[in-house]
CSV table of C-alpha atoms in Angstrom, one decimal:
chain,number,residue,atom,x,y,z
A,875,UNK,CA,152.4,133.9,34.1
A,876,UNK,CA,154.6,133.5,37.0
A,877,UNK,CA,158.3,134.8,36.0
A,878,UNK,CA,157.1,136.9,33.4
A,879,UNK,CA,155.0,138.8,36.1
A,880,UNK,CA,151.8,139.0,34.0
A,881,UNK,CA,148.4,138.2,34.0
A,882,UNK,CA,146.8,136.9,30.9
A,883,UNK,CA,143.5,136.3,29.7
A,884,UNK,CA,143.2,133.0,27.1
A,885,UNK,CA,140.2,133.4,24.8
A,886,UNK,CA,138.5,129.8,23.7
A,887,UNK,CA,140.4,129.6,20.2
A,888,UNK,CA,143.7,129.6,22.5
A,889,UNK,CA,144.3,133.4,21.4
A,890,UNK,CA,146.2,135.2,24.8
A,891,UNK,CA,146.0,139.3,25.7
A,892,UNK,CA,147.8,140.3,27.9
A,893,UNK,CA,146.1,142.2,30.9
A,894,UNK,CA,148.5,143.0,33.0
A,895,UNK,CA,152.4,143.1,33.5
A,896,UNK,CA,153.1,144.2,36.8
A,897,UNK,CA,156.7,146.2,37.4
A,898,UNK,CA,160.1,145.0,38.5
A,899,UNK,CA,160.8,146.3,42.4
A,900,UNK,CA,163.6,149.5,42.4
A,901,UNK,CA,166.0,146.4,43.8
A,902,UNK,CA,164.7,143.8,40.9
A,903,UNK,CA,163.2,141.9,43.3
A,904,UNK,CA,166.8,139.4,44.3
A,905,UNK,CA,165.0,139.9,48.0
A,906,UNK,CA,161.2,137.6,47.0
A,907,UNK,CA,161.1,134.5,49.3
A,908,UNK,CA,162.1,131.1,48.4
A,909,UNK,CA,163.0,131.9,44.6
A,910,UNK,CA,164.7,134.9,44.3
A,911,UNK,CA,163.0,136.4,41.4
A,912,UNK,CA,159.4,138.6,41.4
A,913,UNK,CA,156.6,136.4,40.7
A,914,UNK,CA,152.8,136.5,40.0
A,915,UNK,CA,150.9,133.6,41.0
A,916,UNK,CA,147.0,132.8,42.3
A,917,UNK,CA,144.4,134.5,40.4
A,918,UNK,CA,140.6,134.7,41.5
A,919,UNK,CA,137.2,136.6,40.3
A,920,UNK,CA,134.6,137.4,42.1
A,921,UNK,CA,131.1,137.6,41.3
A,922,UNK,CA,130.7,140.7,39.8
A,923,UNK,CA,133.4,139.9,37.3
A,924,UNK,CA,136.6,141.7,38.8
A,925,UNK,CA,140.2,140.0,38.9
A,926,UNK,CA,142.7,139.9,41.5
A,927,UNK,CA,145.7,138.2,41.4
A,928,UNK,CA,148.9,138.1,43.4
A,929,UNK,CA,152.2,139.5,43.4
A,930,UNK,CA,155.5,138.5,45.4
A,931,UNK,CA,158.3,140.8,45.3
A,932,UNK,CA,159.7,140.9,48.5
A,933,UNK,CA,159.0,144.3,49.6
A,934,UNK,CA,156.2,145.3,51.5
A,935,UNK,CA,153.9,147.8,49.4
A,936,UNK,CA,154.1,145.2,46.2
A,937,UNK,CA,153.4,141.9,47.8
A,938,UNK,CA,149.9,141.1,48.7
A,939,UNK,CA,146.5,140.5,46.8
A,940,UNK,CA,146.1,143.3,43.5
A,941,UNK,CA,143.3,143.9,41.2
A,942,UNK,CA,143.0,144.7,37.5
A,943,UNK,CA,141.1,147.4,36.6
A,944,UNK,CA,141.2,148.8,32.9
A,945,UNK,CA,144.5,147.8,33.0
A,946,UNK,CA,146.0,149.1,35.6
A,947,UNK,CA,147.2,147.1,38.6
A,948,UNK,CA,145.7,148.2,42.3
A,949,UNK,CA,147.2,146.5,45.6
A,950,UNK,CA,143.7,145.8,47.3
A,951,UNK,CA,145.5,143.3,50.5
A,952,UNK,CA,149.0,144.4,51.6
A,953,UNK,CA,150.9,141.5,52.6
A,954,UNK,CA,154.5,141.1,54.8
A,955,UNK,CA,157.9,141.5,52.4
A,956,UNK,CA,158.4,138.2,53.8
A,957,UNK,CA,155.3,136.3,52.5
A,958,UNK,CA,155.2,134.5,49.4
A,959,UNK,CA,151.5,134.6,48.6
A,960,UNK,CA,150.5,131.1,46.1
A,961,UNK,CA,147.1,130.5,45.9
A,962,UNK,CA,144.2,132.5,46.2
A,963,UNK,CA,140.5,132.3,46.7
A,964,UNK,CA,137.3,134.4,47.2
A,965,UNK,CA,135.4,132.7,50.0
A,966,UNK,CA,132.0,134.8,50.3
A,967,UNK,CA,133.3,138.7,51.5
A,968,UNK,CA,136.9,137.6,52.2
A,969,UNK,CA,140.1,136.9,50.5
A,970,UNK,CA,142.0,133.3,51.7
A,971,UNK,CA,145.6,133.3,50.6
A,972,UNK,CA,148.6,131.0,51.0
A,973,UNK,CA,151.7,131.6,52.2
A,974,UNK,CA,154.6,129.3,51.1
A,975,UNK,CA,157.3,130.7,52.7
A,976,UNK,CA,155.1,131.1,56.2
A,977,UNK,CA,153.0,128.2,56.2
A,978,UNK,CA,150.1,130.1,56.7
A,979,UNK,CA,147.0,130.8,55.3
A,980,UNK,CA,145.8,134.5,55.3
A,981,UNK,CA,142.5,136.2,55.5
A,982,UNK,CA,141.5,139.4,54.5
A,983,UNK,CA,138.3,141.7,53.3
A,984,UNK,CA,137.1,141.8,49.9
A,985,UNK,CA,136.6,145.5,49.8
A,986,UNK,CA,140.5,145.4,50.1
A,987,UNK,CA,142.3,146.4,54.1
A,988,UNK,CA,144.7,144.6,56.6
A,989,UNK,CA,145.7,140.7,56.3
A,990,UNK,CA,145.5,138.6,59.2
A,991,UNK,CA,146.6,135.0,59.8
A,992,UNK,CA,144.0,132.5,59.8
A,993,UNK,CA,145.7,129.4,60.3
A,994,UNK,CA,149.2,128.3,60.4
A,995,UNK,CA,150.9,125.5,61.8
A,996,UNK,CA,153.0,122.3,60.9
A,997,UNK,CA,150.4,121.0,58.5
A,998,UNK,CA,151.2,124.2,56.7
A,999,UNK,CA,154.7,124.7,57.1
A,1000,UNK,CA,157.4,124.4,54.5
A,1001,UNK,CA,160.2,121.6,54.8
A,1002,UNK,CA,162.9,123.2,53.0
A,1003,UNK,CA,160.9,125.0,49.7
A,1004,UNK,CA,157.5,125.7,49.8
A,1005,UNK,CA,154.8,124.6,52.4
A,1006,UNK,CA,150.9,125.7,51.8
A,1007,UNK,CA,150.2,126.1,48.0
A,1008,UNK,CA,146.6,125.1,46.4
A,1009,UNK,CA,143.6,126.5,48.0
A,1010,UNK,CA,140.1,125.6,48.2
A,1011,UNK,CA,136.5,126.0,50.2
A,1012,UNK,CA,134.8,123.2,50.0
A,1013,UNK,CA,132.3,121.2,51.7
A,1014,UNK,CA,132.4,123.5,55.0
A,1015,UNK,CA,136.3,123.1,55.0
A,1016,UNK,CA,139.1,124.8,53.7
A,1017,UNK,CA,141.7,122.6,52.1
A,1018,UNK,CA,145.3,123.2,51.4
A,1019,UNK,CA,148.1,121.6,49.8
A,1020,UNK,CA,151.6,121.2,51.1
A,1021,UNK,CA,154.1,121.2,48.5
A,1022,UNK,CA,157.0,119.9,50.2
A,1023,UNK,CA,155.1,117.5,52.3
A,1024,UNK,CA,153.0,116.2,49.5
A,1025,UNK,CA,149.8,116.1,51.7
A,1026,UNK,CA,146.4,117.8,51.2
A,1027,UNK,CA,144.8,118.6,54.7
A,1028,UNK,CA,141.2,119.8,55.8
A,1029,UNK,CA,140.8,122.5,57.7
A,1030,UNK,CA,137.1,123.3,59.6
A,1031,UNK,CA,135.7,126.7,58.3
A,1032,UNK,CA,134.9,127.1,61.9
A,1033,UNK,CA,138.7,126.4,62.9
A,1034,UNK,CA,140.4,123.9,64.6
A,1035,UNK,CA,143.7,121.2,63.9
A,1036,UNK,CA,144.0,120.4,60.2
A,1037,UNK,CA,143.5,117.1,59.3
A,1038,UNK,CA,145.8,115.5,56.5
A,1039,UNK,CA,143.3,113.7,53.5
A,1040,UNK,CA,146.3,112.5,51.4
A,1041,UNK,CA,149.5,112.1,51.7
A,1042,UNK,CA,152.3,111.1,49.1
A,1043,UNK,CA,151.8,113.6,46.6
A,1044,UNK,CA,155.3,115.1,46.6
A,1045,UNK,CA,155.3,118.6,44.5
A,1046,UNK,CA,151.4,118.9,44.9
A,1047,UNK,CA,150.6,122.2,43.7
A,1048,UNK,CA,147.2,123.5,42.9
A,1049,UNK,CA,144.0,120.8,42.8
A,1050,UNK,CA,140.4,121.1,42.7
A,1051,UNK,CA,137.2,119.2,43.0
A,1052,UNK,CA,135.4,116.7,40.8
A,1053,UNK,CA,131.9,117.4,41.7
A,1054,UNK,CA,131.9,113.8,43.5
A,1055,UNK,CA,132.2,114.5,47.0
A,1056,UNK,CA,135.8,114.8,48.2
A,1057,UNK,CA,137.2,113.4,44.8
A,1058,UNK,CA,140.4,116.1,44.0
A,1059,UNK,CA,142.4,116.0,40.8
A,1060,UNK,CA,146.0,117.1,42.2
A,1061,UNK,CA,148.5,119.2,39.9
A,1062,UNK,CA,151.8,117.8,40.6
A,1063,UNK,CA,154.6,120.1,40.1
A,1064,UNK,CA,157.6,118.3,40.4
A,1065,UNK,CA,156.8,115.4,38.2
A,1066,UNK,CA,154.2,116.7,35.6
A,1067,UNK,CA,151.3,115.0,36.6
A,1068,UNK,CA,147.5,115.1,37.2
A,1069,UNK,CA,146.3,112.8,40.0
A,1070,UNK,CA,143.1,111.9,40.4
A,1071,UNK,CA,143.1,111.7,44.9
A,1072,UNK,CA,139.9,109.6,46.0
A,1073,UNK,CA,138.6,110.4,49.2
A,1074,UNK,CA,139.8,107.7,50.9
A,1075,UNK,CA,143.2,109.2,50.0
A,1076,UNK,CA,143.7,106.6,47.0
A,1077,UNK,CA,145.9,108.0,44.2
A,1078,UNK,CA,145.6,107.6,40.4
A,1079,UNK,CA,147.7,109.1,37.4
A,1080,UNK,CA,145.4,110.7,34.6
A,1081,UNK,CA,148.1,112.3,32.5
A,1082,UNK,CA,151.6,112.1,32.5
A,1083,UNK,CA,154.5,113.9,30.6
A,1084,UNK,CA,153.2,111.7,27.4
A,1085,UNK,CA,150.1,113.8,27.5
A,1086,UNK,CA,151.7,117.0,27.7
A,1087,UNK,CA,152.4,117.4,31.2
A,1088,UNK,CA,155.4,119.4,32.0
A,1089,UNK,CA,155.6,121.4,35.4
A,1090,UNK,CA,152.1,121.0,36.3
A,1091,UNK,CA,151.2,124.1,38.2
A,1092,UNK,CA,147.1,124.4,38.2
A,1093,UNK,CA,143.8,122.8,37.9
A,1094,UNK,CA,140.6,124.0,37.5
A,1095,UNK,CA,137.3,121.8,36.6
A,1096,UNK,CA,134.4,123.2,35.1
A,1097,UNK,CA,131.4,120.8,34.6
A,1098,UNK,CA,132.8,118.0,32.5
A,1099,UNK,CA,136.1,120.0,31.6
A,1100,UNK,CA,139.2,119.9,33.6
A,1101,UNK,CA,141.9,123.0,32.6
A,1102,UNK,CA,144.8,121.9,33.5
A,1103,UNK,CA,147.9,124.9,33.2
A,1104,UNK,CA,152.1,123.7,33.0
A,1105,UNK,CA,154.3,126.3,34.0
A,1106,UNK,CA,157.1,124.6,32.6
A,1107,UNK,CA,159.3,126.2,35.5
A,1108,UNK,CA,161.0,123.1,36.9
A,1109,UNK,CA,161.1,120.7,33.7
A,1110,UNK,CA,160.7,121.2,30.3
A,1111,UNK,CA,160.1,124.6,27.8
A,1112,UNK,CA,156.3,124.4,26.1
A,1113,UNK,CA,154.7,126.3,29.1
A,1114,UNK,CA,150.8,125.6,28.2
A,1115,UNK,CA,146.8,125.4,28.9
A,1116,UNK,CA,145.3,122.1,28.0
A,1117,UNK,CA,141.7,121.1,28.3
A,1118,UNK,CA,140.8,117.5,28.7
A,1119,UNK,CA,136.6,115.8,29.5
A,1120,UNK,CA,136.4,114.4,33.0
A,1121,UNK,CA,134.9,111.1,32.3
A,1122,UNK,CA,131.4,110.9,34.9
């Protein structure tokens, strides 16, 4: 729950507990990269069933990669007061995260310790708002979005130059995979959409604003389900979780 700092936990009949609210900085935060207010974003759980989720605040201390435990909030990954940390994902024993105001993409141990930059450059970088934003391993990759860019690269688990996959997907925000090779379904953000991105880059509108669509911020596909979440942040006020069957 991004401006309202808090992460949440939807039970199937649409019920919602709150798990965790995490605290305003001393300062209220006016110092958090890009948009000025504290904000909770990526969430991830590992295999043994724990949640970490992350925080920007603009301090150092309370931005970085936290975990919920019983309740109470933990900062596992310290990350710069500078960094606004997006999307997050559990990639064997490390943490990936992405940086929108750095245009990087962070690494860092599971058991919790220092960040590091993994890769960074202009395939990453932001163009006025936010650069690197969804996240993904896949395939012996990792691929990123680029919000202001609208591009998805490909970048080789074993390093090297990242190679752009699709381009005109202005306001992409998070995406995931079908289950058919490099098919993606692309969140878009700025105009309330979910894409469906073929792997030959190929773009196709599943839902739209008529659907429910409003501020499309995540995506998240689950056998023949697709989650899709709408923060609602840039357009519209019914911030929601819809479910919808990916046809095969």
């Amino acid at each position: 729950m991004i401006p309202a700092r808090q992460v949440v936990r939807v039970a199937p009949d649409g019920a919602v507990r709150v798990l965790v609210t995490m605290p305003l900085p001393p300062d209220g935060g006016g110092t958090t990269p890009v948009v000025g207010t504290p904000v909770v974003t990526g969430v991830a759980r590992s295999d043994r069933g724990d949640v970490y989720f992350l925080y920007s605040a603009g301090q150092g201390g309370l931005t970085g990669t936290w975990q919920v435990r019983a309740g109470t909030p933990r900062l596992v990954v310290p990350l710069p007061a500078d960094a606004m940390p997006n999307a997050l994902v559990i990639d064997g024993d490390r943490f990936l995260v992405t940086d929108s105001a750095g245009g990087r993409i962070w690494q860092a141990p599971l058991r919790g310790g220092a960040a590091t930059v993994w890769s960074a450059g202009p395939a990453l970088a932001p163009d006025g708002f936010f650069g690197a934003n969804g996240l993904k391993v896949h395939d012996g990759a990792v691929w990123a979005s680029n919000y202001d860019r609208g591009t998805i690269v490909r970048i080789p688990l074993t390093g090297g130059p990242a190679e752009v996959r699709a381009t005109g997907l202005a306001g992409v925000d998070d995406f995931d995979f079908t289950g058919r090779g490099d098919e993606i379904l692309a969140a878009i953000n700025q105009d309330s959409k979910l894409v469906r991105v073929g792997a030959d880059g190929s773009r196709e509108t599943l839902l739209d604003a008529g659907d429910g669509m409003q501020g499309t911020t995540a995506v998240a596909v689950r056998g023949s389900r697709v989650y899709v979440a709408n923060g609602a942040n840039l357009v519209g006020d019914d911030s929601n979780l819809l479910v919808a069957r990916l046809r095969r």
